[in-house]
């Protein structure tokens, strides 16, 4: 089966999209996001795991566009909060989602807890769904600590609080090339790229398929 060299990233999160555009450059496929398909509307993420939610998003988008779709479901698991916010990371402090409000809620819940007990990890599940309904999921994890104050201007979401002792920087301070190498999303994408190469390997140049 031949698919046009077009990949729809099933996201409305511009922070994620920016990272994927860099992470997937070597694939040489045309990248779209949900912003290009506003008619799809909101996809309800009611799965219990990152993998379930990623599959829900990728399945819906592949069905509605007839194209190969990749979805990322990700979030932060904080040990002191018994794994919260987890799959609720985006909506942690309510809807509409708001990164600043989420970070403040996290800071308040952790209070003065010493740094060594503020352990946490980002997790990412990437689902790939192709129009013949084949589905694949890969995952990535990145360990770190939650700081007591925001540090750095880059990134998105919880990045200004997520500290990597090895680099003595938060995700919001790290060069994007380094974040993409070590992050949960970077790790999962490394696994996804092999699968995507295979899916698109029999494709002709997308321009010739229009
Ligand atoms: P889509 O579903 O449209 O992709 P979303 O933001 O709702 O966008 P998720 O449901 O996967 O995506 O929630 C992920 C949340 O986890 C995200 O909003 C951030 O708060 C947080 N998150 C995930 N990866 C992150 C990263 O690399 N840096 C900072 N925060 C991250």
PDB file of C-alpha atoms and ligand atoms in Angstrom:
ATOM      1  CA  UNK A   1       0.000   0.000   0.000  1.00  0.00           C
ATOM      2  CA  UNK A   2       1.346   3.435  -0.910  1.00  0.00           C
ATOM      3  CA  UNK A   3       0.630   6.464   1.230  1.00  0.00           C
ATOM      4  CA  UNK A   4       1.268  10.100   0.321  1.00  0.00           C
ATOM      5  CA  UNK A   5       4.303  11.429   2.161  1.00  0.00           C
ATOM      6  CA  UNK A   6       2.118  13.403   4.528  1.00  0.00           C
ATOM      7  CA  UNK A   7       2.007  13.017   8.287  1.00  0.00           C
ATOM      8  CA  UNK A   8      -0.649  14.558  10.521  1.00  0.00           C
ATOM      9  CA  UNK A   9       0.552  15.213  14.058  1.00  0.00           C
ATOM     10  CA  UNK A  10      -2.666  14.871  16.060  1.00  0.00           C
ATOM     11  CA  UNK A  11      -2.063  17.840  18.333  1.00  0.00           C
ATOM     12  CA  UNK A  12      -3.196  21.393  18.969  1.00  0.00           C
ATOM     13  CA  UNK A  13      -0.287  22.008  21.354  1.00  0.00           C
ATOM     14  CA  UNK A  14       2.132  24.323  19.560  1.00  0.00           C
ATOM     15  CA  UNK A  15       4.997  23.462  21.946  1.00  0.00           C
ATOM     16  CA  UNK A  16       4.756  19.776  21.047  1.00  0.00           C
ATOM     17  CA  UNK A  17       4.351  20.550  17.351  1.00  0.00           C
ATOM     18  CA  UNK A  18       7.511  22.702  17.278  1.00  0.00           C
ATOM     19  CA  UNK A  19       9.499  19.858  18.854  1.00  0.00           C
ATOM     20  CA  UNK A  20       8.113  17.274  16.402  1.00  0.00           C
ATOM     21  CA  UNK A  21       8.910  19.482  13.403  1.00  0.00           C
ATOM     22  CA  UNK A  22      12.575  19.441  14.483  1.00  0.00           C
ATOM     23  CA  UNK A  23      12.596  15.787  15.595  1.00  0.00           C
ATOM     24  CA  UNK A  24      11.141  14.555  12.306  1.00  0.00           C
ATOM     25  CA  UNK A  25      13.141  16.709   9.852  1.00  0.00           C
ATOM     26  CA  UNK A  26      15.150  13.757   8.552  1.00  0.00           C
ATOM     27  CA  UNK A  27      11.967  11.926   7.492  1.00  0.00           C
ATOM     28  CA  UNK A  28      11.373  14.472   4.713  1.00  0.00           C
ATOM     29  CA  UNK A  29       7.596  14.227   4.898  1.00  0.00           C
ATOM     30  CA  UNK A  30       5.097  17.056   4.774  1.00  0.00           C
ATOM     31  CA  UNK A  31       3.910  17.718   8.320  1.00  0.00           C
ATOM     32  CA  UNK A  32       0.408  18.853   9.268  1.00  0.00           C
ATOM     33  CA  UNK A  33      -1.302  19.333  12.632  1.00  0.00           C
ATOM     34  CA  UNK A  34      -4.892  19.599  13.876  1.00  0.00           C
ATOM     35  CA  UNK A  35      -4.708  23.325  13.100  1.00  0.00           C
ATOM     36  CA  UNK A  36      -4.845  22.300   9.412  1.00  0.00           C
ATOM     37  CA  UNK A  37      -7.981  20.211  10.050  1.00  0.00           C
ATOM     38  CA  UNK A  38     -10.218  22.394  12.272  1.00  0.00           C
ATOM     39  CA  UNK A  39     -13.272  20.377  11.199  1.00  0.00           C
ATOM     40  CA  UNK A  40     -12.043  17.442  13.332  1.00  0.00           C
ATOM     41  CA  UNK A  41     -12.793  19.426  16.504  1.00  0.00           C
ATOM     42  CA  UNK A  42     -11.955  18.302  20.022  1.00  0.00           C
ATOM     43  CA  UNK A  43     -10.984  14.679  20.602  1.00  0.00           C
ATOM     44  CA  UNK A  44     -12.088  13.403  24.008  1.00  0.00           C
ATOM     45  CA  UNK A  45      -9.098  11.929  25.853  1.00  0.00           C
ATOM     46  CA  UNK A  46     -10.768   9.567  28.315  1.00  0.00           C
ATOM     47  CA  UNK A  47      -8.171   6.791  28.332  1.00  0.00           C
ATOM     48  CA  UNK A  48      -6.535   5.660  31.574  1.00  0.00           C
ATOM     49  CA  UNK A  49      -3.015   5.571  30.175  1.00  0.00           C
ATOM     50  CA  UNK A  50      -0.833   7.721  27.920  1.00  0.00           C
ATOM     51  CA  UNK A  51      -0.851   4.912  25.350  1.00  0.00           C
ATOM     52  CA  UNK A  52      -4.669   4.678  25.304  1.00  0.00           C
ATOM     53  CA  UNK A  53      -5.027   8.430  24.827  1.00  0.00           C
ATOM     54  CA  UNK A  54      -2.358   8.591  22.127  1.00  0.00           C
ATOM     55  CA  UNK A  55      -4.154   5.819  20.229  1.00  0.00           C
ATOM     56  CA  UNK A  56      -7.525   7.584  20.578  1.00  0.00           C
ATOM     57  CA  UNK A  57      -6.073  10.734  19.008  1.00  0.00           C
ATOM     58  CA  UNK A  58      -4.096   9.055  16.210  1.00  0.00           C
ATOM     59  CA  UNK A  59      -6.993   6.731  15.282  1.00  0.00           C
ATOM     60  CA  UNK A  60      -9.535   9.559  15.036  1.00  0.00           C
ATOM     61  CA  UNK A  61      -7.226  11.724  12.943  1.00  0.00           C
ATOM     62  CA  UNK A  62      -6.145   8.971  10.563  1.00  0.00           C
ATOM     63  CA  UNK A  63      -9.796   7.956  10.031  1.00  0.00           C
ATOM     64  CA  UNK A  64     -10.908  11.540   9.389  1.00  0.00           C
ATOM     65  CA  UNK A  65      -8.010  12.569   7.123  1.00  0.00           C
ATOM     66  CA  UNK A  66      -7.209   9.302   5.354  1.00  0.00           C
ATOM     67  CA  UNK A  67      -3.542  10.024   6.134  1.00  0.00           C
ATOM     68  CA  UNK A  68      -0.863   8.538   8.385  1.00  0.00           C
ATOM     69  CA  UNK A  69      -1.256  10.075  11.846  1.00  0.00           C
ATOM     70  CA  UNK A  70       1.052  10.378  14.834  1.00  0.00           C
ATOM     71  CA  UNK A  71      -0.240  11.365  18.276  1.00  0.00           C
ATOM     72  CA  UNK A  72       1.685  12.133  21.449  1.00  0.00           C
ATOM     73  CA  UNK A  73       0.095  11.771  24.841  1.00  0.00           C
ATOM     74  CA  UNK A  74       2.426  12.859  27.558  1.00  0.00           C
ATOM     75  CA  UNK A  75       2.599  14.184  31.067  1.00  0.00           C
ATOM     76  CA  UNK A  76       4.384  14.534  34.347  1.00  0.00           C
ATOM     77  CA  UNK A  77       4.333  11.953  37.147  1.00  0.00           C
ATOM     78  CA  UNK A  78       5.368  13.335  40.542  1.00  0.00           C
ATOM     79  CA  UNK A  79       6.300  10.731  43.172  1.00  0.00           C
ATOM     80  CA  UNK A  80       5.182  12.824  46.190  1.00  0.00           C
ATOM     81  CA  UNK A  81       1.749  13.165  44.491  1.00  0.00           C
ATOM     82  CA  UNK A  82       1.573   9.406  43.819  1.00  0.00           C
ATOM     83  CA  UNK A  83       1.972   9.836  40.078  1.00  0.00           C
ATOM     84  CA  UNK A  84      -0.257  12.898  39.629  1.00  0.00           C
ATOM     85  CA  UNK A  85      -0.874  14.839  37.436  1.00  0.00           C
ATOM     86  CA  UNK A  86      -0.170  11.964  34.976  1.00  0.00           C
ATOM     87  CA  UNK A  87      -2.694  11.747  32.152  1.00  0.00           C
ATOM     88  CA  UNK A  88      -4.346  14.884  33.581  1.00  0.00           C
ATOM     89  CA  UNK A  89      -1.207  17.005  33.190  1.00  0.00           C
ATOM     90  CA  UNK A  90      -2.724  19.422  30.664  1.00  0.00           C
ATOM     91  CA  UNK A  91      -5.936  19.854  32.698  1.00  0.00           C
ATOM     92  CA  UNK A  92      -4.276  19.699  36.160  1.00  0.00           C
ATOM     93  CA  UNK A  93      -5.664  23.063  37.334  1.00  0.00           C
ATOM     94  CA  UNK A  94      -8.850  22.994  35.252  1.00  0.00           C
ATOM     95  CA  UNK A  95     -10.164  23.978  31.856  1.00  0.00           C
ATOM     96  CA  UNK A  96      -9.297  26.018  29.840  1.00  0.00           C
ATOM     97  CA  UNK A  97      -5.821  24.588  30.214  1.00  0.00           C
ATOM     98  CA  UNK A  98      -3.197  27.033  31.436  1.00  0.00           C
ATOM     99  CA  UNK A  99       0.517  26.294  31.917  1.00  0.00           C
ATOM    100  CA  UNK A 100       1.088  29.060  34.502  1.00  0.00           C
ATOM    101  CA  UNK A 101      -1.856  27.925  36.609  1.00  0.00           C
ATOM    102  CA  UNK A 102      -0.680  24.304  36.368  1.00  0.00           C
ATOM    103  CA  UNK A 103       2.850  25.210  37.485  1.00  0.00           C
ATOM    104  CA  UNK A 104       1.520  27.252  40.422  1.00  0.00           C
ATOM    105  CA  UNK A 105      -0.710  24.390  41.531  1.00  0.00           C
ATOM    106  CA  UNK A 106       2.239  22.003  41.421  1.00  0.00           C
ATOM    107  CA  UNK A 107       4.431  24.409  43.420  1.00  0.00           C
ATOM    108  CA  UNK A 108       1.712  24.819  46.051  1.00  0.00           C
ATOM    109  CA  UNK A 109       1.161  21.080  46.411  1.00  0.00           C
ATOM    110  CA  UNK A 110       4.876  20.393  46.882  1.00  0.00           C
ATOM    111  CA  UNK A 111       5.378  23.350  49.240  1.00  0.00           C
ATOM    112  CA  UNK A 112       8.754  23.262  50.989  1.00  0.00           C
ATOM    113  CA  UNK A 113       9.479  19.610  50.312  1.00  0.00           C
ATOM    114  CA  UNK A 114      13.278  19.225  49.974  1.00  0.00           C
ATOM    115  CA  UNK A 115      14.682  18.913  46.470  1.00  0.00           C
ATOM    116  CA  UNK A 116      15.773  15.283  46.884  1.00  0.00           C
ATOM    117  CA  UNK A 117      12.131  14.292  47.541  1.00  0.00           C
ATOM    118  CA  UNK A 118      10.765  16.229  44.556  1.00  0.00           C
ATOM    119  CA  UNK A 119      11.450  13.387  42.123  1.00  0.00           C
ATOM    120  CA  UNK A 120       9.356  13.195  38.957  1.00  0.00           C
ATOM    121  CA  UNK A 121       9.388  11.961  35.404  1.00  0.00           C
ATOM    122  CA  UNK A 122       7.951  12.978  32.090  1.00  0.00           C
ATOM    123  CA  UNK A 123       6.366  10.148  30.133  1.00  0.00           C
ATOM    124  CA  UNK A 124       5.390  10.144  26.488  1.00  0.00           C
ATOM    125  CA  UNK A 125       3.469   7.618  24.416  1.00  0.00           C
ATOM    126  CA  UNK A 126       3.523   8.073  20.661  1.00  0.00           C
ATOM    127  CA  UNK A 127       0.866   6.265  18.636  1.00  0.00           C
ATOM    128  CA  UNK A 128       1.115   5.876  14.869  1.00  0.00           C
ATOM    129  CA  UNK A 129      -1.988   4.873  12.932  1.00  0.00           C
ATOM    130  CA  UNK A 130      -2.012   4.270   9.205  1.00  0.00           C
ATOM    131  CA  UNK A 131      -5.084   4.309   6.972  1.00  0.00           C
ATOM    132  CA  UNK A 132      -5.170   0.501   6.622  1.00  0.00           C
ATOM    133  CA  UNK A 133      -5.833   0.588  10.422  1.00  0.00           C
ATOM    134  CA  UNK A 134      -2.470  -0.771  11.532  1.00  0.00           C
ATOM    135  CA  UNK A 135      -1.518   0.772  14.892  1.00  0.00           C
ATOM    136  CA  UNK A 136       1.744   1.063  16.804  1.00  0.00           C
ATOM    137  CA  UNK A 137       2.729   2.617  20.143  1.00  0.00           C
ATOM    138  CA  UNK A 138       6.198   3.493  21.448  1.00  0.00           C
ATOM    139  CA  UNK A 139       7.129   5.169  24.733  1.00  0.00           C
ATOM    140  CA  UNK A 140       9.818   7.319  26.291  1.00  0.00           C
ATOM    141  CA  UNK A 141      10.655   8.470  29.832  1.00  0.00           C
ATOM    142  CA  UNK A 142      12.839  11.247  31.255  1.00  0.00           C
ATOM    143  CA  UNK A 143      13.663  11.513  34.990  1.00  0.00           C
ATOM    144  CA  UNK A 144      14.148  14.801  36.845  1.00  0.00           C
ATOM    145  CA  UNK A 145      13.298  16.935  39.891  1.00  0.00           C
ATOM    146  CA  UNK A 146      10.652  19.623  40.442  1.00  0.00           C
ATOM    147  CA  UNK A 147      12.278  22.914  41.457  1.00  0.00           C
ATOM    148  CA  UNK A 148      10.842  25.281  44.074  1.00  0.00           C
ATOM    149  CA  UNK A 149      10.685  28.146  41.578  1.00  0.00           C
ATOM    150  CA  UNK A 150      10.398  28.611  37.817  1.00  0.00           C
ATOM    151  CA  UNK A 151      13.676  28.767  35.869  1.00  0.00           C
ATOM    152  CA  UNK A 152      14.100  29.567  32.159  1.00  0.00           C
ATOM    153  CA  UNK A 153      12.021  31.015  29.368  1.00  0.00           C
ATOM    154  CA  UNK A 154      11.984  28.289  26.696  1.00  0.00           C
ATOM    155  CA  UNK A 155       9.815  25.226  26.161  1.00  0.00           C
ATOM    156  CA  UNK A 156       6.219  24.878  27.327  1.00  0.00           C
ATOM    157  CA  UNK A 157       4.079  23.310  30.039  1.00  0.00           C
ATOM    158  CA  UNK A 158       6.031  22.251  33.126  1.00  0.00           C
ATOM    159  CA  UNK A 159       9.445  22.870  31.494  1.00  0.00           C
ATOM    160  CA  UNK A 160      10.467  25.788  33.802  1.00  0.00           C
ATOM    161  CA  UNK A 161      10.041  23.522  36.872  1.00  0.00           C
ATOM    162  CA  UNK A 162      11.585  20.318  35.478  1.00  0.00           C
ATOM    163  CA  UNK A 163      15.248  20.220  36.553  1.00  0.00           C
ATOM    164  CA  UNK A 164      17.917  17.883  35.211  1.00  0.00           C
ATOM    165  CA  UNK A 165      20.760  17.583  37.756  1.00  0.00           C
ATOM    166  CA  UNK A 166      23.169  16.302  35.093  1.00  0.00           C
ATOM    167  CA  UNK A 167      22.855  19.549  33.130  1.00  0.00           C
ATOM    168  CA  UNK A 168      22.116  21.845  36.103  1.00  0.00           C
ATOM    169  CA  UNK A 169      19.319  23.309  33.972  1.00  0.00           C
ATOM    170  CA  UNK A 170      15.572  23.009  33.557  1.00  0.00           C
ATOM    171  CA  UNK A 171      13.961  21.915  30.296  1.00  0.00           C
ATOM    172  CA  UNK A 172      13.081  25.601  29.817  1.00  0.00           C
ATOM    173  CA  UNK A 173      16.804  26.538  29.977  1.00  0.00           C
ATOM    174  CA  UNK A 174      18.218  23.681  27.917  1.00  0.00           C
ATOM    175  CA  UNK A 175      19.058  24.131  24.278  1.00  0.00           C
ATOM    176  CA  UNK A 176      16.186  22.610  22.254  1.00  0.00           C
ATOM    177  CA  UNK A 177      18.619  20.258  20.493  1.00  0.00           C
ATOM    178  CA  UNK A 178      19.576  18.799  23.886  1.00  0.00           C
ATOM    179  CA  UNK A 179      15.993  18.652  25.154  1.00  0.00           C
ATOM    180  CA  UNK A 180      15.039  16.756  22.000  1.00  0.00           C
ATOM    181  CA  UNK A 181      17.891  14.298  22.538  1.00  0.00           C
ATOM    182  CA  UNK A 182      17.105  13.399  26.152  1.00  0.00           C
ATOM    183  CA  UNK A 183      13.410  14.148  26.631  1.00  0.00           C
ATOM    184  CA  UNK A 184      10.555  11.647  26.952  1.00  0.00           C
ATOM    185  CA  UNK A 185       9.339  12.849  23.519  1.00  0.00           C
ATOM    186  CA  UNK A 186      12.825  12.592  22.025  1.00  0.00           C
ATOM    187  CA  UNK A 187      13.254   9.033  23.328  1.00  0.00           C
ATOM    188  CA  UNK A 188       9.867   7.927  22.017  1.00  0.00           C
ATOM    189  CA  UNK A 189      10.444   9.653  18.668  1.00  0.00           C
ATOM    190  CA  UNK A 190      13.752   7.837  18.218  1.00  0.00           C
ATOM    191  CA  UNK A 191      11.764   4.579  18.281  1.00  0.00           C
ATOM    192  CA  UNK A 192       8.958   5.978  16.116  1.00  0.00           C
ATOM    193  CA  UNK A 193      11.254   7.156  13.326  1.00  0.00           C
ATOM    194  CA  UNK A 194      12.211   3.636  12.263  1.00  0.00           C
ATOM    195  CA  UNK A 195       8.535   2.703  11.969  1.00  0.00           C
ATOM    196  CA  UNK A 196       7.698   5.875  10.043  1.00  0.00           C
ATOM    197  CA  UNK A 197      10.628   5.328   7.637  1.00  0.00           C
ATOM    198  CA  UNK A 198       9.257   1.900   6.836  1.00  0.00           C
ATOM    199  CA  UNK A 199       5.694   3.189   6.377  1.00  0.00           C
ATOM    200  CA  UNK A 200       6.824   5.900   3.984  1.00  0.00           C
ATOM    201  CA  UNK A 201       9.608   3.962   2.272  1.00  0.00           C
ATOM    202  CA  UNK A 202       7.383   2.774  -0.545  1.00  0.00           C
ATOM    203  CA  UNK A 203       5.999   6.261  -1.092  1.00  0.00           C
ATOM    204  CA  UNK A 204       6.626   8.274  -4.142  1.00  0.00           C
ATOM    205  CA  UNK A 205       7.313  11.953  -3.813  1.00  0.00           C
ATOM    206  CA  UNK A 206       4.042  13.339  -2.383  1.00  0.00           C
ATOM    207  CA  UNK A 207       3.888  15.988  -5.111  1.00  0.00           C
ATOM    208  CA  UNK A 208       3.627  13.290  -7.768  1.00  0.00           C
ATOM    209  CA  UNK A 209       0.726  11.699  -5.895  1.00  0.00           C
ATOM    210  CA  UNK A 210      -1.502  14.777  -5.844  1.00  0.00           C
TER     211      UNK A 210
HETATM  212  P1  LIG B   1      -2.760  17.556  22.458  1.00  0.00           P
HETATM  213  O1  LIG B   1      -3.621  16.551  23.185  1.00  0.00           O
HETATM  214  O2  LIG B   1      -3.545  18.406  21.496  1.00  0.00           O
HETATM  215  O3  LIG B   1      -1.534  16.957  21.861  1.00  0.00           O
HETATM  216  P2  LIG B   1      -2.213  18.551  25.135  1.00  0.00           P
HETATM  217  O4  LIG B   1      -1.369  19.672  25.682  1.00  0.00           O
HETATM  218  O5  LIG B   1      -3.633  18.455  25.653  1.00  0.00           O
HETATM  219  O6  LIG B   1      -2.196  18.645  23.531  1.00  0.00           O
HETATM  220  P3  LIG B   1      -1.595  16.044  26.422  1.00  0.00           P
HETATM  221  O7  LIG B   1      -3.008  15.710  26.686  1.00  0.00           O
HETATM  222  O8  LIG B   1      -0.647  14.978  25.962  1.00  0.00           O
HETATM  223  O9  LIG B   1      -1.452  17.198  25.338  1.00  0.00           O
HETATM  224  O10 LIG B   1      -1.020  16.720  27.742  1.00  0.00           O
HETATM  225  C1  LIG B   1       0.326  16.896  27.872  1.00  0.00           C
HETATM  226  C2  LIG B   1       0.610  17.904  28.969  1.00  0.00           C
HETATM  227  O11 LIG B   1       1.745  17.421  29.713  1.00  0.00           O
HETATM  228  C3  LIG B   1       1.043  19.227  28.357  1.00  0.00           C
HETATM  229  O12 LIG B   1      -0.057  20.111  28.212  1.00  0.00           O
HETATM  230  C4  LIG B   1       2.050  19.723  29.395  1.00  0.00           C
HETATM  231  O13 LIG B   1       1.377  20.336  30.465  1.00  0.00           O
HETATM  232  C5  LIG B   1       2.685  18.435  29.882  1.00  0.00           C
HETATM  233  N1  LIG B   1       3.882  18.099  29.063  1.00  0.00           N
HETATM  234  C6  LIG B   1       4.036  17.065  28.193  1.00  0.00           C
HETATM  235  N2  LIG B   1       5.253  17.096  27.617  1.00  0.00           N
HETATM  236  C7  LIG B   1       5.872  18.188  28.127  1.00  0.00           C
HETATM  237  C8  LIG B   1       7.123  18.766  27.921  1.00  0.00           C
HETATM  238  O14 LIG B   1       8.005  18.263  27.042  1.00  0.00           O
HETATM  239  N3  LIG B   1       7.427  19.857  28.616  1.00  0.00           N
HETATM  240  C9  LIG B   1       6.566  20.394  29.494  1.00  0.00           C
HETATM  241  N4  LIG B   1       5.356  19.929  29.736  1.00  0.00           N
HETATM  242  C10 LIG B   1       4.997  18.826  29.063  1.00  0.00           C
END
